[in-house]
Amino acid sequence: MTDLATTGRSLPSPFAAVLAYTLRACLPAKRWFGVLLPCVGALLFGWLTVALDGPSQQQDFADIAELGLFALILPLTCLVIGDAVLGADVRAGTFQLTWLSPVPFRTIVLGRWLGGWLVALVTLVPALAIAALFGGVSDAAGSMALAGLFGSGAYLALFMMLGVVTRRSALWSLAVVLVGEWLLGANLSGVAQFSPRWEAQQVFAGLWDYGALLEREGMPLGWSAVVRLVVVGAVCLLVATWRLGHMRPVGVAD
Amino acid sequence: MADAPPHQLDPAFVSQPTVVASAVSIWFGPKVAVTELSCSFGAGVTGLLGPNGAGKTTLMRAICGLLPTNQGQVQVLGRDPRRDRSVQQAIALVPEDDAVPGALSARQLVRYTASLHSVRDRSAPDQCLATVGLLEVADRRVSGFSKGMRQRVKVAAALVTGPQVLVLDEPLNGADPVQRVTLIELFQALGRQGRTVIVSSHVLHEVERLAERQIVIIRGRLAAAGEHRAIRDSLLDRPRAVLVRTSDPRRLAADLIAVEAVAGVTIDGSGLVVSTPRAGEFAQALPSVARKAGARLREVRPLDDSLESVFRELLR
């Protein structure tokens, strides 16, 4: 009992505990497999650039980046991580362990998001940069890493929000990617303005020397797109924080 | 502490409550889980008794703030656990379900809970694991634990926060007899320390051992409350159907009709089904009536002695 002893070295702070829990409990071995698989896919996409017979290597990589890395690898990897750090925990009923504490919801959301972002930082971001190297466009590696870094941050916030707003969060997340971004975002600039996929692509386009190949009219470029991603991410995290205070964290079985 | 409710004589309420449920109703779509339930809990162990699906877990979750009430309100230490996060510092729940992250070790899990509650003592998690007898396996993953061990990990995770209000949902499920005794003694000790310990169970005798004061919930309604002896006595006097197998059913039936504690007798082959509103009195009278009738008793057993029937009777 805590009454018996009140001395000694302190335990981690609530924020550090939430962060450690995210890395330890939310991402078991199976989830890591789900994270690493698309990262391997990113490397293969990079290799594919060499095999393409386009007008230039830059053009080939731009095509691969648009259709493979930004449309597929980035959202799918973030979906696996984003669902793991909150939605899956809520569905399993294990989130009540965290919910039943005096820790403010914003601390919980921020800790979970940061944990997920760290995972993306050591898996997805390097994979995207290496894909550029494999594709023979080493000058694109830095911008690709930055696009992955900020794009994954916004995506994770989006998927975390869906994890607490919807019951079948993985399904809804997939629907947002397929219908919202692939279908509507590709055709409607207004929708793309809020899409992590399109904004991340614009970050890359704005920072890469050959980015004009990927530029999309009417959308911010480079660091302006980074600001947009930060805004999208922040809004999603705020909604997730608000939602935690109104949810019933008792699991689907109940 | 919350103000004492104006029901001083009502056994559903205590004079110095820490937890107060006032006209609480909770429903899930068309299913009503708790209906107009009012009661309070104070220092010591209180048993929350009721058959499966009675609404015990729903009420406990509402007390912890996990579920909002549709009507009425729950107050813990004078605050709304759903709206005031600070009250979570004083509450701990041991849920019935396996809501524990299996990827963590027992030590990691208890340390996590301790950190969330800003427990300052680094040795507190190990002390709590030792209290529930899991220190030796503290580094094993919870996913490899038996149900009883998982239950004890949850108890340790609840204890480490030093809660003023401890809510235990079927905490003895899966525990072996020795563990049961240990846990019961632990909960009683916590109650003696002045903590509010709310323990749910659908096993009557288990709660009797645990708690002097009991609250019985059936179909989401408050069915009985008070000292367990008073509740038990009221249960003994409920109408029952008793099967009596005898060598001479017709003769015994004729004599039993005259017994005051017998409401009716039906002959069923070699047996009699006796309906009695006062089972205790009937049990005392039966041997002498059988002796006088010259009938040998071969079997006497209640036909409706399941806990469900007991609870149903309470609700009537």
Tab-separated table of C-alpha atoms in Angstrom, chain B residues 97-292:
chain	number	residue	atom	x	y	z
B	97	ASP	CA	-13.598	-8.351	-17.444
B	98	ASP	CA	-10.059	-9.057	-18.573
B	99	ALA	CA	-9.385	-5.418	-19.291
B	100	VAL	CA	-5.653	-5.687	-18.783
B	101	PRO	CA	-3.031	-5.126	-21.466
B	102	GLY	CA	-1.481	-8.559	-21.875
B	103	ALA	CA	1.726	-7.232	-23.396
B	104	LEU	CA	2.808	-5.740	-20.074
B	105	SER	CA	4.351	-7.581	-17.179
B	106	ALA	CA	2.576	-7.465	-13.830
B	107	ARG	CA	5.196	-5.042	-12.509
B	108	GLN	CA	4.920	-2.763	-15.537
B	109	LEU	CA	1.142	-2.704	-15.226
B	110	VAL	CA	1.134	-1.786	-11.545
B	111	ARG	CA	3.909	0.769	-12.069
B	112	TYR	CA	1.905	2.304	-14.897
B	113	THR	CA	-1.141	2.766	-12.665
B	114	ALA	CA	1.047	4.149	-9.890
B	115	SER	CA	2.611	6.663	-12.285
B	116	LEU	CA	-0.769	7.805	-13.562
B	117	HIS	CA	-1.787	8.552	-9.994
B	118	SER	CA	1.517	10.302	-9.274
B	119	VAL	CA	2.484	7.817	-6.576
B	120	ARG	CA	5.826	9.012	-5.279
B	121	ASP	CA	7.163	5.825	-3.769
B	122	ARG	CA	8.990	3.657	-6.279
B	123	SER	CA	8.679	0.596	-4.053
B	124	ALA	CA	4.886	0.840	-3.753
B	125	PRO	CA	4.162	-1.317	-6.853
B	126	ASP	CA	6.280	-4.172	-5.524
B	127	GLN	CA	4.666	-3.885	-2.107
B	128	CYS	CA	1.227	-4.204	-3.660
B	129	LEU	CA	2.299	-7.129	-5.810
B	130	ALA	CA	3.611	-8.795	-2.668
B	131	THR	CA	0.296	-8.115	-0.927
B	132	VAL	CA	-1.580	-10.097	-3.581
B	133	GLY	CA	1.140	-12.764	-3.759
B	134	LEU	CA	2.436	-11.994	-7.226
B	135	LEU	CA	5.864	-10.537	-6.518
B	136	GLU	CA	7.664	-13.684	-7.617
B	137	VAL	CA	6.026	-13.595	-11.040
B	138	ALA	CA	6.053	-9.817	-11.349
B	139	ASP	CA	8.157	-9.837	-14.505
B	140	ARG	CA	5.945	-12.314	-16.326
B	141	ARG	CA	3.578	-11.011	-18.966
B	142	VAL	CA	-0.009	-10.676	-17.831
B	143	SER	CA	-1.186	-12.475	-20.993
B	144	GLY	CA	0.305	-15.689	-19.606
B	145	PHE	CA	-1.508	-15.402	-16.281
B	146	SER	CA	-4.478	-17.473	-15.177
B	147	LYS	CA	-7.804	-15.721	-14.579
B	148	GLY	CA	-7.203	-15.656	-10.856
B	149	MET	CA	-3.736	-14.170	-11.277
B	150	ARG	CA	-5.021	-11.499	-13.652
B	151	GLN	CA	-7.668	-10.673	-11.094
B	152	ARG	CA	-4.983	-10.234	-8.450
B	153	VAL	CA	-2.872	-8.039	-10.733
B	154	LYS	CA	-5.884	-5.777	-11.131
B	155	VAL	CA	-6.296	-5.690	-7.357
B	156	ALA	CA	-2.618	-4.732	-6.978
B	157	ALA	CA	-3.000	-2.027	-9.622
B	158	ALA	CA	-5.982	-0.668	-7.697
B	159	LEU	CA	-4.271	-0.819	-4.303
B	160	VAL	CA	-1.158	0.999	-5.452
B	161	THR	CA	-3.124	4.211	-5.898
B	162	GLY	CA	-4.148	4.193	-2.237
B	163	PRO	CA	-7.814	4.775	-3.071
B	164	GLN	CA	-10.375	6.162	-0.669
B	165	VAL	CA	-13.082	4.386	-2.664
B	166	LEU	CA	-12.304	0.898	-3.943
B	167	VAL	CA	-14.794	-0.649	-6.353
B	168	LEU	CA	-14.368	-4.382	-6.875
B	169	ASP	CA	-16.440	-6.116	-9.537
B	170	GLU	CA	-16.545	-9.853	-8.810
B	171	PRO	CA	-12.968	-9.759	-7.480
B	172	LEU	CA	-12.929	-13.375	-6.350
B	173	ASN	CA	-13.690	-14.828	-9.779
B	174	GLY	CA	-11.082	-17.398	-10.716
B	175	ALA	CA	-9.330	-17.239	-7.354
B	176	ASP	CA	-8.575	-20.524	-5.602
B	177	PRO	CA	-9.832	-21.107	-2.022
B	178	VAL	CA	-6.598	-19.940	-0.380
B	179	GLN	CA	-6.478	-16.803	-2.511
B	180	ARG	CA	-10.118	-16.134	-1.727
B	181	VAL	CA	-9.444	-16.139	1.989
B	182	THR	CA	-6.430	-13.859	1.526
B	183	LEU	CA	-8.334	-11.416	-0.659
B	184	ILE	CA	-11.357	-11.371	1.641
B	185	GLU	CA	-9.106	-10.574	4.602
B	186	LEU	CA	-7.395	-7.865	2.558
B	187	PHE	CA	-10.674	-6.210	1.599
B	188	GLN	CA	-11.910	-6.361	5.167
B	189	ALA	CA	-8.667	-4.795	6.390
B	190	LEU	CA	-9.094	-1.985	3.866
B	191	GLY	CA	-12.623	-1.447	5.144
B	192	ARG	CA	-11.371	-1.270	8.717
B	193	GLN	CA	-8.886	1.403	7.631
B	194	GLY	CA	-11.880	3.606	6.836
B	195	ARG	CA	-11.882	3.130	3.094
B	196	THR	CA	-15.094	2.624	1.195
B	197	VAL	CA	-14.934	-0.841	-0.327
B	198	ILE	CA	-17.747	-1.854	-2.672
B	199	VAL	CA	-17.668	-5.503	-3.666
B	200	SER	CA	-20.054	-7.077	-6.131
B	201	SER	CA	-20.898	-10.734	-6.397
B	202	HIS	CA	-23.715	-12.999	-7.467
B	203	VAL	CA	-22.695	-15.566	-4.871
B	204	LEU	CA	-24.701	-15.010	-1.709
B	205	HIS	CA	-22.443	-16.744	0.813
B	206	GLU	CA	-19.349	-15.083	-0.639
B	207	VAL	CA	-20.721	-11.624	0.018
B	208	GLU	CA	-21.899	-12.691	3.462
B	209	ARG	CA	-18.311	-13.463	4.396
B	210	LEU	CA	-17.042	-10.244	2.883
B	211	ALA	CA	-19.455	-7.608	3.964
B	212	GLU	CA	-21.700	-6.929	6.910
B	213	ARG	CA	-23.768	-4.457	4.922
B	214	GLN	CA	-25.290	-5.490	1.645
B	215	ILE	CA	-27.230	-3.917	-1.148
B	216	VAL	CA	-29.231	-6.232	-3.366
B	217	ILE	CA	-30.007	-5.187	-6.922
B	218	ILE	CA	-32.364	-7.099	-9.159
B	219	ARG	CA	-33.304	-6.112	-12.690
B	220	GLY	CA	-31.712	-2.735	-12.135
B	221	ARG	CA	-33.784	-1.957	-9.053
B	222	LEU	CA	-32.908	-1.843	-5.405
B	223	ALA	CA	-34.415	-5.020	-3.938
B	224	ALA	CA	-33.035	-5.015	-0.405
B	225	ALA	CA	-30.437	-3.300	1.703
B	226	GLY	CA	-29.009	-3.556	5.164
B	227	GLU	CA	-27.246	-6.034	7.407
B	228	HIS	CA	-26.789	-9.401	5.782
B	229	ARG	CA	-28.540	-11.295	8.597
B	230	ALA	CA	-31.728	-9.337	8.079
B	231	ILE	CA	-31.612	-9.997	4.357
B	232	ARG	CA	-30.856	-13.670	4.867
B	233	ASP	CA	-33.776	-14.059	7.293
B	234	SER	CA	-36.125	-12.500	4.805
B	235	LEU	CA	-34.854	-14.942	2.206
B	236	LEU	CA	-35.457	-17.956	4.449
B	237	ASP	CA	-39.088	-17.004	4.931
B	238	ARG	CA	-39.888	-16.708	1.264
B	239	PRO	CA	-42.484	-19.102	-0.290
B	240	ARG	CA	-40.822	-22.225	-1.618
B	241	ALA	CA	-41.670	-25.428	-3.404
B	242	VAL	CA	-40.245	-28.496	-1.674
B	243	LEU	CA	-40.145	-32.006	-3.131
B	244	VAL	CA	-40.808	-34.733	-0.575
B	245	ARG	CA	-40.348	-38.399	-1.625
B	246	THR	CA	-41.983	-40.790	0.787
B	247	SER	CA	-43.212	-44.361	1.159
B	248	ASP	CA	-46.851	-43.204	1.561
B	249	PRO	CA	-47.430	-39.964	-0.336
B	250	ARG	CA	-51.244	-39.891	-0.046
B	251	ARG	CA	-51.280	-40.303	3.723
B	252	LEU	CA	-48.509	-37.770	4.257
B	253	ALA	CA	-50.214	-35.295	1.920
B	254	ALA	CA	-53.430	-35.501	3.918
B	255	ASP	CA	-51.580	-34.808	7.165
B	256	LEU	CA	-49.423	-32.038	5.739
B	257	ILE	CA	-52.455	-30.046	4.605
B	258	ALA	CA	-53.233	-29.478	8.283
B	259	VAL	CA	-49.821	-27.938	8.967
B	260	GLU	CA	-50.025	-24.167	9.237
B	261	ALA	CA	-46.796	-23.545	7.318
B	262	VAL	CA	-48.066	-25.481	4.286
B	263	ALA	CA	-49.942	-23.576	1.600
B	264	GLY	CA	-50.593	-26.471	-0.740
B	265	VAL	CA	-49.645	-30.051	-1.590
B	266	THR	CA	-49.533	-31.758	-4.983
B	267	ILE	CA	-49.041	-35.504	-5.382
B	268	ASP	CA	-46.585	-36.350	-8.126
B	269	GLY	CA	-46.058	-40.120	-8.389
B	270	SER	CA	-44.146	-41.231	-5.308
B	271	GLY	CA	-43.432	-37.666	-4.346
B	272	LEU	CA	-45.186	-34.620	-3.035
B	273	VAL	CA	-44.593	-31.053	-4.034
B	274	VAL	CA	-45.256	-28.948	-0.988
B	275	SER	CA	-45.724	-25.217	-1.288
B	276	THR	CA	-44.772	-23.345	1.855
B	277	PRO	CA	-44.542	-19.664	2.690
B	278	ARG	CA	-42.376	-20.419	5.764
B	279	ALA	CA	-39.748	-22.962	4.807
B	280	GLY	CA	-37.997	-22.973	8.167
B	281	GLU	CA	-41.194	-23.785	10.074
B	282	PHE	CA	-42.141	-26.463	7.535
B	283	ALA	CA	-38.704	-28.109	7.850
B	284	GLN	CA	-39.181	-28.352	11.616
B	285	ALA	CA	-42.697	-29.785	11.364
B	286	LEU	CA	-42.115	-32.338	8.574
B	287	PRO	CA	-40.315	-35.128	10.538
B	288	SER	CA	-42.968	-35.323	13.265
B	289	VAL	CA	-45.854	-35.216	10.773
B	290	ALA	CA	-44.208	-38.030	8.767
B	291	ARG	CA	-43.685	-40.082	11.909
B	292	LYS	CA	-47.327	-39.695	12.934
